Each structure stands twice: as structure tokens, then as C-alpha cells.
Amino acid sequence: RRSEIEAAVTLEHEKIKHLTDVPNLIDFFFKDVSYDPASVEKVLKKPDVIDVLKDAAQTFDSLSAFTAVSTEEAAKAVALKRGIKNAAVYHPVRVSVSGRTQGPSLFHMLEVLGRERSLQRIRQTIEKLSAGSL
């Protein structure tokens, strides 16, 4: 647990001005995703997002190593395969795993969260979008 906290703080160290800033910057690493309504509207309500997230989850799940480098390459491959901009993959994945549009480097965040939690959060987002509960 301590190493997770250290990793999370390291990812956000440039944004930390006061110790009281830390919980709001890294809370999503340690509790269930709380979706920011503005982020959901801006990113997750776009056409084809569910399919983009399904492709991303499938591609991430097939990686032999789940690192910042491998997940970035995988996300770019999804964008290339779908003929869309990289950001059209990056942003939905970010909001799926963190609930917000801002935060640490997406791919370092995925690495710290790990494959299991990252995929669980992406799949949870797909389920919520499919059910109309987001």
C-alpha cells in the first residue's frame, strides 16, 4: 500500500503545492471511480466511445507486459485500427480509470493501477454507459 501511495504522489508531484492537495490529486488510485459529470459529458457521451473502450480493454488485456510504454503503444494501435486520433482513445480511457479528464500521465497511471484494476474500471465504464447509468 505504501509503495502505491509513493507511486501515486510521484506522478502528481509537480501539481502538489500543499500537503492538503494530495488527497484530491490521487484519491482515485485508492477508491472506486467517482465520475466527474462534466468529464462524462465531454468525453464519454461521444459516439462510438463504448466500442473504443472495448477495443482498448481487449488490446490492454492481450499485452504481455502492462507498462506505461506498452499501454501507450496499445492505445495508439487502437486509434490507428479505428482510424481516429490518439486522443479519441486516450481521453475515454483516462475518464474510465480516474473519473476525470485531468491527472497524471495516463500511461504511467495505468501502470501504477495495474492491469487488473485498469481493465476492471474500463469494463465498469462500458457497463455503465451501456446501461445508460452514466
mmCIF file of N, CA and C in Angstrom:
data_model
loop_
_atom_site.group_PDB
_atom_site.id
_atom_site.type_symbol
_atom_site.label_atom_id
_atom_site.label_comp_id
_atom_site.label_asym_id
_atom_site.label_seq_id
_atom_site.Cartn_x
_atom_site.Cartn_y
_atom_site.Cartn_z
ATOM 1 N N ARG A 1 0.842 -1.206 0.000
ATOM 2 C CA ARG A 1 0.000 0.000 0.000
ATOM 3 C C ARG A 1 0.874 1.252 0.000
ATOM 4 N N ARG A 2 1.945 1.232 0.805
ATOM 5 C CA ARG A 2 2.821 2.394 0.872
ATOM 6 C C ARG A 2 3.480 2.672 -0.478
ATOM 7 N N SER A 3 3.881 1.617 -1.189
ATOM 8 C CA SER A 3 4.518 1.824 -2.487
ATOM 9 C C SER A 3 3.522 2.407 -3.496
ATOM 10 N N GLU A 4 2.247 2.019 -3.399
ATOM 11 C CA GLU A 4 1.223 2.602 -4.274
ATOM 12 C C GLU A 4 1.069 4.091 -4.001
ATOM 13 N N ILE A 5 1.036 4.461 -2.732
ATOM 14 C CA ILE A 5 0.901 5.871 -2.365
ATOM 15 C C ILE A 5 2.104 6.657 -2.878
ATOM 16 N N GLU A 6 3.293 6.112 -2.686
ATOM 17 C CA GLU A 6 4.503 6.785 -3.161
ATOM 18 C C GLU A 6 4.473 6.942 -4.672
ATOM 19 N N ALA A 7 4.056 5.903 -5.384
ATOM 20 C CA ALA A 7 3.989 5.971 -6.845
ATOM 21 C C ALA A 7 2.969 7.019 -7.285
ATOM 22 N N ALA A 8 1.821 7.039 -6.634
ATOM 23 C CA ALA A 8 0.777 7.997 -6.987
ATOM 24 C C ALA A 8 1.243 9.431 -6.734
ATOM 25 N N VAL A 9 1.854 9.664 -5.603
ATOM 26 C CA VAL A 9 2.341 11.007 -5.272
ATOM 27 C C VAL A 9 3.438 11.415 -6.249
ATOM 28 N N THR A 10 4.301 10.487 -6.616
ATOM 29 C CA THR A 10 5.367 10.786 -7.567
ATOM 30 C C THR A 10 4.793 11.248 -8.899
ATOM 31 N N LEU A 11 3.713 10.620 -9.349
ATOM 32 C CA LEU A 11 3.106 11.004 -10.623
ATOM 33 C C LEU A 11 2.528 12.414 -10.596
ATOM 34 N N GLU A 12 2.116 12.871 -9.440
ATOM 35 C CA GLU A 12 1.466 14.176 -9.328
ATOM 36 C C GLU A 12 2.319 15.217 -8.603
ATOM 37 N N HIS A 13 3.588 14.924 -8.348
ATOM 38 C CA HIS A 13 4.404 15.801 -7.512
ATOM 39 C C HIS A 13 4.481 17.245 -8.002
ATOM 40 N N GLU A 14 4.454 17.468 -9.309
ATOM 41 C CA GLU A 14 4.547 18.836 -9.823
ATOM 42 C C GLU A 14 3.310 19.673 -9.518
ATOM 43 N N LYS A 15 2.176 19.015 -9.318
ATOM 44 C CA LYS A 15 0.933 19.737 -9.047
ATOM 45 C C LYS A 15 0.718 19.989 -7.560
ATOM 46 N N ILE A 16 1.497 19.357 -6.723
ATOM 47 C CA ILE A 16 1.316 19.474 -5.279
ATOM 48 C C ILE A 16 1.988 20.751 -4.773
ATOM 49 N N LYS A 17 1.168 21.643 -4.279
ATOM 50 C CA LYS A 17 1.673 22.891 -3.687
ATOM 51 C C LYS A 17 1.633 22.808 -2.159
ATOM 52 N N HIS A 18 0.590 22.152 -1.649
ATOM 53 C CA HIS A 18 0.413 21.991 -0.211
ATOM 54 C C HIS A 18 0.077 20.537 0.071
ATOM 55 N N LEU A 19 0.394 20.076 1.233
ATOM 56 C CA LEU A 19 0.101 18.698 1.603
ATOM 57 C C LEU A 19 -1.390 18.399 1.486
ATOM 58 N N THR A 20 -2.218 19.391 1.718
ATOM 59 C CA THR A 20 -3.664 19.193 1.634
ATOM 60 C C THR A 20 -4.132 18.953 0.194
ATOM 61 N N ASP A 21 -3.288 19.238 -0.804
ATOM 62 C CA ASP A 21 -3.628 18.979 -2.208
ATOM 63 C C ASP A 21 -3.588 17.493 -2.541
ATOM 64 N N VAL A 22 -2.799 16.741 -1.809
ATOM 65 C CA VAL A 22 -2.528 15.343 -2.154
ATOM 66 C C VAL A 22 -3.785 14.476 -2.254
ATOM 67 N N PRO A 23 -4.670 14.463 -1.271
ATOM 68 C CA PRO A 23 -5.826 13.555 -1.379
ATOM 69 C C PRO A 23 -6.661 13.745 -2.634
ATOM 70 N N ASN A 24 -6.922 14.987 -3.023
ATOM 71 C CA ASN A 24 -7.748 15.235 -4.211
ATOM 72 C C ASN A 24 -7.043 14.856 -5.502
ATOM 73 N N LEU A 25 -5.734 14.871 -5.511
ATOM 74 C CA LEU A 25 -4.992 14.538 -6.726
ATOM 75 C C LEU A 25 -4.846 13.036 -6.939
ATOM 76 N N ILE A 26 -4.827 12.270 -5.860
ATOM 77 C CA ILE A 26 -4.529 10.837 -6.003
ATOM 78 C C ILE A 26 -5.620 9.913 -5.465
ATOM 79 N N ASP A 27 -6.745 10.453 -5.034
ATOM 80 C CA ASP A 27 -7.762 9.627 -4.395
ATOM 81 C C ASP A 27 -8.256 8.484 -5.278
ATOM 82 N N PHE A 28 -8.322 8.689 -6.589
ATOM 83 C CA PHE A 28 -8.848 7.651 -7.479
ATOM 84 C C PHE A 28 -7.971 6.406 -7.526
ATOM 85 N N PHE A 29 -6.729 6.504 -7.072
ATOM 86 C CA PHE A 29 -5.867 5.318 -7.010
ATOM 87 C C PHE A 29 -6.343 4.347 -5.921
ATOM 88 N N PHE A 30 -7.046 4.868 -4.924
ATOM 89 C CA PHE A 30 -7.311 4.082 -3.720
ATOM 90 C C PHE A 30 -8.782 3.825 -3.419
ATOM 91 N N LYS A 31 -9.676 4.372 -4.221
ATOM 92 C CA LYS A 31 -11.092 4.096 -4.003
ATOM 93 C C LYS A 31 -11.779 3.945 -5.348
ATOM 94 N N ASP A 32 -13.024 3.549 -5.314
ATOM 95 C CA ASP A 32 -13.771 3.360 -6.549
ATOM 96 C C ASP A 32 -13.832 4.665 -7.338
ATOM 97 N N VAL A 33 -13.955 4.525 -8.640
ATOM 98 C CA VAL A 33 -14.023 5.691 -9.514
ATOM 99 C C VAL A 33 -15.281 6.494 -9.200
ATOM 100 N N SER A 34 -15.096 7.780 -9.035
ATOM 101 C CA SER A 34 -16.198 8.721 -8.884
ATOM 102 C C SER A 34 -16.143 9.602 -10.128
ATOM 103 N N TYR A 35 -17.095 9.419 -11.020
ATOM 104 C CA TYR A 35 -17.073 10.105 -12.307
ATOM 105 C C TYR A 35 -17.473 11.571 -12.171
ATOM 106 N N ASP A 36 -16.626 12.449 -12.659
ATOM 107 C CA ASP A 36 -16.933 13.868 -12.731
ATOM 108 C C ASP A 36 -17.972 14.057 -13.833
ATOM 109 N N PRO A 37 -19.143 14.606 -13.511
ATOM 110 C CA PRO A 37 -20.203 14.746 -14.518
ATOM 111 C C PRO A 37 -19.769 15.509 -15.774
ATOM 112 N N ALA A 38 -18.977 16.553 -15.614
ATOM 113 C CA ALA A 38 -18.516 17.321 -16.782
ATOM 114 C C ALA A 38 -17.603 16.473 -17.664
ATOM 115 N N SER A 39 -16.773 15.651 -17.051
ATOM 116 C CA SER A 39 -15.884 14.768 -17.808
ATOM 117 C C SER A 39 -16.680 13.707 -18.561
ATOM 118 N N VAL A 40 -17.709 13.186 -17.926
ATOM 119 C CA VAL A 40 -18.571 12.196 -18.578
ATOM 120 C C VAL A 40 -19.218 12.813 -19.810
ATOM 121 N N GLU A 41 -19.791 13.998 -19.649
ATOM 122 C CA GLU A 41 -20.463 14.667 -20.772
ATOM 123 C C GLU A 41 -19.486 14.989 -21.903
ATOM 124 N N LYS A 42 -18.329 15.501 -21.537
ATOM 125 C CA LYS A 42 -17.348 15.942 -22.526
ATOM 126 C C LYS A 42 -16.700 14.778 -23.270
ATOM 127 N N VAL A 43 -16.460 13.667 -22.582
ATOM 128 C CA VAL A 43 -15.650 12.579 -23.147
ATOM 129 C C VAL A 43 -16.440 11.305 -23.410
ATOM 130 N N LEU A 44 -17.205 10.862 -22.444
ATOM 131 C CA LEU A 44 -17.816 9.538 -22.539
ATOM 132 C C LEU A 44 -19.138 9.511 -23.293
ATOM 133 N N LYS A 45 -19.739 10.662 -23.541
ATOM 134 C CA LYS A 45 -21.027 10.693 -24.238
ATOM 135 C C LYS A 45 -20.876 10.847 -25.752
ATOM 136 N N LYS A 46 -19.661 10.723 -26.241
ATOM 137 C CA LYS A 46 -19.417 10.839 -27.673
ATOM 138 C C LYS A 46 -19.761 9.531 -28.374
ATOM 139 N N PRO A 47 -20.113 9.615 -29.651
ATOM 140 C CA PRO A 47 -20.422 8.395 -30.407
ATOM 141 C C PRO A 47 -19.228 7.440 -30.430
ATOM 142 N N ASP A 48 -19.511 6.167 -30.422
ATOM 143 C CA ASP A 48 -18.507 5.100 -30.545
ATOM 144 C C ASP A 48 -17.591 4.927 -29.335
ATOM 145 N N VAL A 49 -17.800 5.663 -28.260
ATOM 146 C CA VAL A 49 -16.908 5.543 -27.100
ATOM 147 C C VAL A 49 -16.947 4.126 -26.524
ATOM 148 N N ILE A 50 -18.115 3.520 -26.472
ATOM 149 C CA ILE A 50 -18.198 2.162 -25.929
ATOM 150 C C ILE A 50 -17.326 1.215 -26.752
ATOM 151 N N ASP A 51 -17.398 1.310 -28.074
ATOM 152 C CA ASP A 51 -16.584 0.447 -28.926
ATOM 153 C C ASP A 51 -15.095 0.742 -28.782
ATOM 154 N N VAL A 52 -14.747 2.009 -28.639
ATOM 155 C CA VAL A 52 -13.348 2.389 -28.420
ATOM 156 C C VAL A 52 -12.852 1.766 -27.123
ATOM 157 N N LEU A 53 -13.650 1.868 -26.057
ATOM 158 C CA LEU A 53 -13.248 1.300 -24.771
ATOM 159 C C LEU A 53 -13.156 -0.223 -24.831
ATOM 160 N N LYS A 54 -14.062 -0.866 -25.562
ATOM 161 C CA LYS A 54 -13.995 -2.323 -25.716
ATOM 162 C C LYS A 54 -12.704 -2.720 -26.426
ATOM 163 N N ASP A 55 -12.365 -1.996 -27.500
ATOM 164 C CA ASP A 55 -11.116 -2.280 -28.216
ATOM 165 C C ASP A 55 -9.904 -2.053 -27.322
ATOM 166 N N ALA A 56 -9.925 -0.964 -26.564
ATOM 167 C CA ALA A 56 -8.802 -0.663 -25.668
ATOM 168 C C ALA A 56 -8.654 -1.748 -24.611
ATOM 169 N N ALA A 57 -9.765 -2.157 -24.009
ATOM 170 C CA ALA A 57 -9.703 -3.202 -22.977
ATOM 171 C C ALA A 57 -9.160 -4.503 -23.553
ATOM 172 N N GLN A 58 -9.641 -4.878 -24.715
ATOM 173 C CA GLN A 58 -9.182 -6.119 -25.343
ATOM 174 C C GLN A 58 -7.680 -6.038 -25.657
ATOM 175 N N THR A 59 -7.251 -4.906 -26.173
ATOM 176 C CA THR A 59 -5.840 -4.731 -26.525
ATOM 177 C C THR A 59 -4.969 -4.705 -25.274
ATOM 178 N N PHE A 60 -5.391 -3.984 -24.247
ATOM 179 C CA PHE A 60 -4.625 -3.946 -22.994
ATOM 180 C C PHE A 60 -4.537 -5.332 -22.364
ATOM 181 N N ASP A 61 -5.634 -6.071 -22.430
ATOM 182 C CA ASP A 61 -5.668 -7.400 -21.824
ATOM 183 C C ASP A 61 -4.700 -8.354 -22.511
ATOM 184 N N SER A 62 -4.424 -8.130 -23.776
ATOM 185 C CA SER A 62 -3.560 -9.038 -24.529
ATOM 186 C C SER A 62 -2.069 -8.720 -24.385
ATOM 187 N N LEU A 63 -1.742 -7.632 -23.714
ATOM 188 C CA LEU A 63 -0.336 -7.247 -23.570
ATOM 189 C C LEU A 63 0.414 -8.239 -22.691
ATOM 190 N N SER A 64 1.646 -8.554 -23.088
ATOM 191 C CA SER A 64 2.452 -9.447 -22.252
ATOM 192 C C SER A 64 2.969 -8.708 -21.023
ATOM 193 N N ALA A 65 3.283 -7.430 -21.190
ATOM 194 C CA ALA A 65 3.707 -6.588 -20.062
ATOM 195 C C ALA A 65 2.790 -5.377 -20.022
ATOM 196 N N PHE A 66 2.392 -4.986 -18.826
ATOM 197 C CA PHE A 66 1.480 -3.856 -18.665
ATOM 198 C C PHE A 66 2.277 -2.687 -18.097
ATOM 199 N N THR A 67 2.908 -1.937 -19.011
ATOM 200 C CA THR A 67 3.765 -0.823 -18.616
ATOM 201 C C THR A 67 3.268 0.453 -19.279
ATOM 202 N N ALA A 68 3.850 1.570 -18.867
ATOM 203 C CA ALA A 68 3.496 2.843 -19.493
ATOM 204 C C ALA A 68 3.779 2.791 -20.996
ATOM 205 N N VAL A 69 4.903 2.233 -21.373
ATOM 206 C CA VAL A 69 5.279 2.163 -22.790
ATOM 207 C C VAL A 69 4.344 1.233 -23.559
ATOM 208 N N SER A 70 4.070 0.054 -23.020
ATOM 209 C CA SER A 70 3.233 -0.909 -23.755
ATOM 210 C C SER A 70 1.783 -0.442 -23.862
ATOM 211 N N THR A 71 1.258 0.194 -22.833
ATOM 212 C CA THR A 71 -0.126 0.666 -22.907
ATOM 213 C C THR A 71 -0.253 1.847 -23.861
ATOM 214 N N GLU A 72 0.760 2.691 -23.924
ATOM 215 C CA GLU A 72 0.720 3.800 -24.881
ATOM 216 C C GLU A 72 0.751 3.256 -26.310
ATOM 217 N N GLU A 73 1.622 2.309 -26.563
ATOM 218 C CA GLU A 73 1.689 1.702 -27.897
ATOM 219 C C GLU A 73 0.363 1.023 -28.241
ATOM 220 N N ALA A 74 -0.229 0.358 -27.272
ATOM 221 C CA ALA A 74 -1.508 -0.325 -27.495
ATOM 222 C C ALA A 74 -2.620 0.670 -27.800
ATOM 223 N N ALA A 75 -2.665 1.770 -27.071
ATOM 224 C CA ALA A 75 -3.694 2.794 -27.308
ATOM 225 C C ALA A 75 -3.527 3.416 -28.691
ATOM 226 N N LYS A 76 -2.290 3.657 -29.091
ATOM 227 C CA LYS A 76 -2.037 4.193 -30.427
ATOM 228 C C LYS A 76 -2.467 3.188 -31.498
ATOM 229 N N ALA A 77 -2.246 1.906 -31.243
ATOM 230 C CA ALA A 77 -2.652 0.861 -32.190
ATOM 231 C C ALA A 77 -4.174 0.826 -32.335
ATOM 232 N N VAL A 78 -4.891 1.004 -31.227
ATOM 233 C CA VAL A 78 -6.358 1.048 -31.276
ATOM 234 C C VAL A 78 -6.805 2.227 -32.134
ATOM 235 N N ALA A 79 -6.194 3.387 -31.925
ATOM 236 C CA ALA A 79 -6.552 4.578 -32.697
ATOM 237 C C ALA A 79 -6.276 4.354 -34.185
ATOM 238 N N LEU A 80 -5.132 3.796 -34.499
ATOM 239 C CA LEU A 80 -4.771 3.536 -35.888
ATOM 240 C C LEU A 80 -5.757 2.559 -36.528
ATOM 241 N N LYS A 81 -6.062 1.477 -35.820
ATOM 242 C CA LYS A 81 -7.004 0.467 -36.322
ATOM 243 C C LYS A 81 -8.379 1.070 -36.588
ATOM 244 N N ARG A 82 -8.807 1.975 -35.723
ATOM 245 C CA ARG A 82 -10.144 2.571 -35.849
ATOM 246 C C ARG A 82 -10.147 3.806 -36.757
ATOM 247 N N GLY A 83 -8.947 4.286 -37.149
ATOM 248 C CA GLY A 83 -8.870 5.466 -37.998
ATOM 249 C C GLY A 83 -9.265 6.745 -37.284
ATOM 250 N N ILE A 84 -8.912 6.832 -36.003
ATOM 251 C CA ILE A 84 -9.243 8.001 -35.195
ATOM 252 C C ILE A 84 -7.973 8.580 -34.582
ATOM 253 N N LYS A 85 -8.079 9.760 -34.034
ATOM 254 C CA LYS A 85 -6.935 10.388 -33.377
ATOM 255 C C LYS A 85 -6.627 9.657 -32.073
ATOM 256 N N ASN A 86 -5.363 9.701 -31.681
ATOM 257 C CA ASN A 86 -4.949 9.069 -30.429
ATOM 258 C C ASN A 86 -5.781 9.573 -29.248
ATOM 259 N N ALA A 87 -6.059 10.860 -29.241
ATOM 260 C CA ALA A 87 -6.818 11.458 -28.132
ATOM 261 C C ALA A 87 -8.204 10.844 -27.990
ATOM 262 N N ALA A 88 -8.771 10.362 -29.089
ATOM 263 C CA ALA A 88 -10.101 9.743 -29.038
ATOM 264 C C ALA A 88 -10.075 8.393 -28.325
ATOM 265 N N VAL A 89 -8.891 7.868 -28.081
ATOM 266 C CA VAL A 89 -8.713 6.669 -27.255
ATOM 267 C C VAL A 89 -8.245 7.084 -25.860
ATOM 268 N N TYR A 90 -7.275 7.959 -25.809
ATOM 269 C CA TYR A 90 -6.677 8.357 -24.535
ATOM 270 C C TYR A 90 -7.710 8.926 -23.559
ATOM 271 N N HIS A 91 -8.525 9.875 -24.031
ATOM 272 C CA HIS A 91 -9.448 10.559 -23.123
ATOM 273 C C HIS A 91 -10.510 9.627 -22.530
ATOM 274 N N PRO A 92 -11.156 8.787 -23.333
ATOM 275 C CA PRO A 92 -12.115 7.859 -22.725
ATOM 276 C C PRO A 92 -11.465 6.882 -21.734
ATOM 277 N N VAL A 93 -10.270 6.442 -22.036
ATOM 278 C CA VAL A 93 -9.572 5.538 -21.106
ATOM 279 C C VAL A 93 -9.279 6.288 -19.809
ATOM 280 N N ARG A 94 -8.808 7.523 -19.914
ATOM 281 C CA ARG A 94 -8.488 8.316 -18.716
ATOM 282 C C ARG A 94 -9.723 8.499 -17.832
ATOM 283 N N VAL A 95 -10.832 8.902 -18.426
ATOM 284 C CA VAL A 95 -12.043 9.133 -17.635
ATOM 285 C C VAL A 95 -12.551 7.805 -17.065
ATOM 286 N N SER A 96 -12.388 6.725 -17.799
ATOM 287 C CA SER A 96 -12.812 5.410 -17.303
ATOM 288 C C SER A 96 -12.045 4.982 -16.060
ATOM 289 N N VAL A 97 -10.746 5.213 -16.052
ATOM 290 C CA VAL A 97 -9.949 4.723 -14.924
ATOM 291 C C VAL A 97 -9.833 5.714 -13.776
ATOM 292 N N SER A 98 -10.022 7.018 -14.058
ATOM 293 C CA SER A 98 -9.864 8.009 -12.985
ATOM 294 C C SER A 98 -11.138 8.792 -12.682
ATOM 295 N N GLY A 99 -12.068 8.821 -13.626
ATOM 296 C CA GLY A 99 -13.295 9.575 -13.434
ATOM 297 C C GLY A 99 -13.185 11.035 -13.808
ATOM 298 N N ARG A 100 -12.025 11.436 -14.292
ATOM 299 C CA ARG A 100 -11.795 12.852 -14.606
ATOM 300 C C ARG A 100 -10.941 13.012 -15.854
ATOM 301 N N THR A 101 -10.913 14.221 -16.368
ATOM 302 C CA THR A 101 -10.152 14.483 -17.586
ATOM 303 C C THR A 101 -8.715 14.897 -17.295
ATOM 304 N N GLN A 102 -8.421 15.237 -16.075
ATOM 305 C CA GLN A 102 -7.072 15.680 -15.737
ATOM 306 C C GLN A 102 -6.460 14.745 -14.720
ATOM 307 N N GLY A 103 -5.148 14.692 -14.734
ATOM 308 C CA GLY A 103 -4.447 13.845 -13.791
ATOM 309 C C GLY A 103 -3.046 13.576 -14.282
ATOM 310 N N PRO A 104 -2.425 12.592 -13.701
ATOM 311 C CA PRO A 104 -1.053 12.266 -14.101
ATOM 312 C C PRO A 104 -1.025 11.703 -15.515
ATOM 313 N N SER A 105 0.157 11.492 -16.019
ATOM 314 C CA SER A 105 0.330 10.855 -17.322
ATOM 315 C C SER A 105 -0.534 9.600 -17.379
ATOM 316 N N LEU A 106 -1.389 9.506 -18.386
ATOM 317 C CA LEU A 106 -2.318 8.383 -18.492
ATOM 318 C C LEU A 106 -1.606 7.043 -18.408
ATOM 319 N N PHE A 107 -0.541 6.885 -19.133
ATOM 320 C CA PHE A 107 0.074 5.573 -19.240
ATOM 321 C C PHE A 107 0.861 5.199 -17.982
ATOM 322 N N HIS A 108 1.410 6.181 -17.307
ATOM 323 C CA HIS A 108 2.030 5.903 -16.007
ATOM 324 C C HIS A 108 0.949 5.578 -14.976
ATOM 325 N N MET A 109 -0.180 6.266 -15.093
ATOM 326 C CA MET A 109 -1.306 5.994 -14.200
ATOM 327 C C MET A 109 -1.788 4.558 -14.381
ATOM 328 N N LEU A 110 -1.923 4.114 -15.639
ATOM 329 C CA LEU A 110 -2.340 2.733 -15.892
ATOM 330 C C LEU A 110 -1.350 1.746 -15.296
ATOM 331 N N GLU A 111 -0.079 2.026 -15.456
ATOM 332 C CA GLU A 111 0.949 1.125 -14.909
ATOM 333 C C GLU A 111 0.846 1.027 -13.393
ATOM 334 N N VAL A 112 0.647 2.155 -12.725
ATOM 335 C CA VAL A 112 0.536 2.144 -11.257
ATOM 336 C C VAL A 112 -0.748 1.427 -10.829
ATOM 337 N N LEU A 113 -1.843 1.692 -11.514
ATOM 338 C CA LEU A 113 -3.098 0.997 -11.189
ATOM 339 C C LEU A 113 -2.977 -0.507 -11.437
ATOM 340 N N GLY A 114 -2.242 -0.860 -12.460
ATOM 341 C CA GLY A 114 -2.068 -2.268 -12.806
ATOM 342 C C GLY A 114 -3.132 -2.738 -13.782
ATOM 343 N N ARG A 115 -2.835 -3.842 -14.441
ATOM 344 C CA ARG A 115 -3.718 -4.385 -15.466
ATOM 345 C C ARG A 115 -5.105 -4.695 -14.910
ATOM 346 N N GLU A 116 -5.175 -5.422 -13.807
ATOM 347 C CA GLU A 116 -6.460 -5.884 -13.277
ATOM 348 C C GLU A 116 -7.390 -4.716 -12.937
ATOM 349 N N ARG A 117 -6.891 -3.745 -12.174
ATOM 350 C CA ARG A 117 -7.747 -2.618 -11.783
ATOM 351 C C ARG A 117 -8.086 -1.725 -12.967
ATOM 352 N N SER A 118 -7.125 -1.511 -13.862
ATOM 353 C CA SER A 118 -7.388 -0.683 -15.040
ATOM 354 C C SER A 118 -8.482 -1.304 -15.898
ATOM 355 N N LEU A 119 -8.357 -2.592 -16.180
ATOM 356 C CA LEU A 119 -9.359 -3.270 -17.010
ATOM 357 C C LEU A 119 -10.711 -3.330 -16.313
ATOM 358 N N GLN A 120 -10.702 -3.552 -15.016
ATOM 359 C CA GLN A 120 -11.963 -3.587 -14.269
ATOM 360 C C GLN A 120 -12.673 -2.246 -14.383
ATOM 361 N N ARG A 121 -11.937 -1.161 -14.288
ATOM 362 C CA ARG A 121 -12.534 0.173 -14.364
ATOM 363 C C ARG A 121 -13.036 0.490 -15.773
ATOM 364 N N ILE A 122 -12.281 0.087 -16.784
ATOM 365 C CA ILE A 122 -12.726 0.315 -18.161
ATOM 366 C C ILE A 122 -13.997 -0.486 -18.424
ATOM 367 N N ARG A 123 -14.015 -1.734 -18.003
ATOM 368 C CA ARG A 123 -15.202 -2.579 -18.221
ATOM 369 C C ARG A 123 -16.400 -2.073 -17.424
ATOM 370 N N GLN A 124 -16.157 -1.564 -16.241
ATOM 371 C CA GLN A 124 -17.235 -0.974 -15.434
ATOM 372 C C GLN A 124 -17.833 0.235 -16.155
ATOM 373 N N THR A 125 -16.982 1.037 -16.764
ATOM 374 C CA THR A 125 -17.452 2.203 -17.509
ATOM 375 C C THR A 125 -18.289 1.768 -18.710
ATOM 376 N N ILE A 126 -17.830 0.744 -19.414
ATOM 377 C CA ILE A 126 -18.586 0.211 -20.554
ATOM 378 C C ILE A 126 -19.972 -0.239 -20.094
ATOM 379 N N GLU A 127 -20.018 -0.963 -18.981
ATOM 380 C CA GLU A 127 -21.300 -1.447 -18.452
ATOM 381 C C GLU A 127 -22.226 -0.286 -18.089
ATOM 382 N N LYS A 128 -21.684 0.719 -17.425
ATOM 383 C CA LYS A 128 -22.494 1.867 -17.006
ATOM 384 C C LYS A 128 -23.006 2.654 -18.228
ATOM 385 N N LEU A 129 -22.134 2.830 -19.221
ATOM 386 C CA LEU A 129 -22.568 3.533 -20.432
ATOM 387 C C LEU A 129 -23.633 2.717 -21.168
ATOM 388 N N SER A 130 -23.422 1.419 -21.271
ATOM 389 C CA SER A 130 -24.374 0.560 -21.974
ATOM 390 C C SER A 130 -25.733 0.555 -21.282
ATOM 391 N N ALA A 131 -25.723 0.638 -19.952
ATOM 392 C CA ALA A 131 -26.964 0.632 -19.183
ATOM 393 C C ALA A 131 -27.608 2.013 -19.081
ATOM 394 N N GLY A 132 -26.894 3.020 -19.579
ATOM 395 C CA GLY A 132 -27.422 4.387 -19.505
ATOM 396 C C GLY A 132 -27.343 4.986 -18.112
ATOM 397 N N SER A 133 -26.472 4.436 -17.267
ATOM 398 C CA SER A 133 -26.397 4.932 -15.891
ATOM 399 C C SER A 133 -25.263 5.943 -15.692
ATOM 400 N N LEU A 134 -24.656 6.374 -16.758
ATOM 401 C CA LEU A 134 -23.645 7.440 -16.673
ATOM 402 C C LEU A 134 -24.126 8.630 -17.477
#
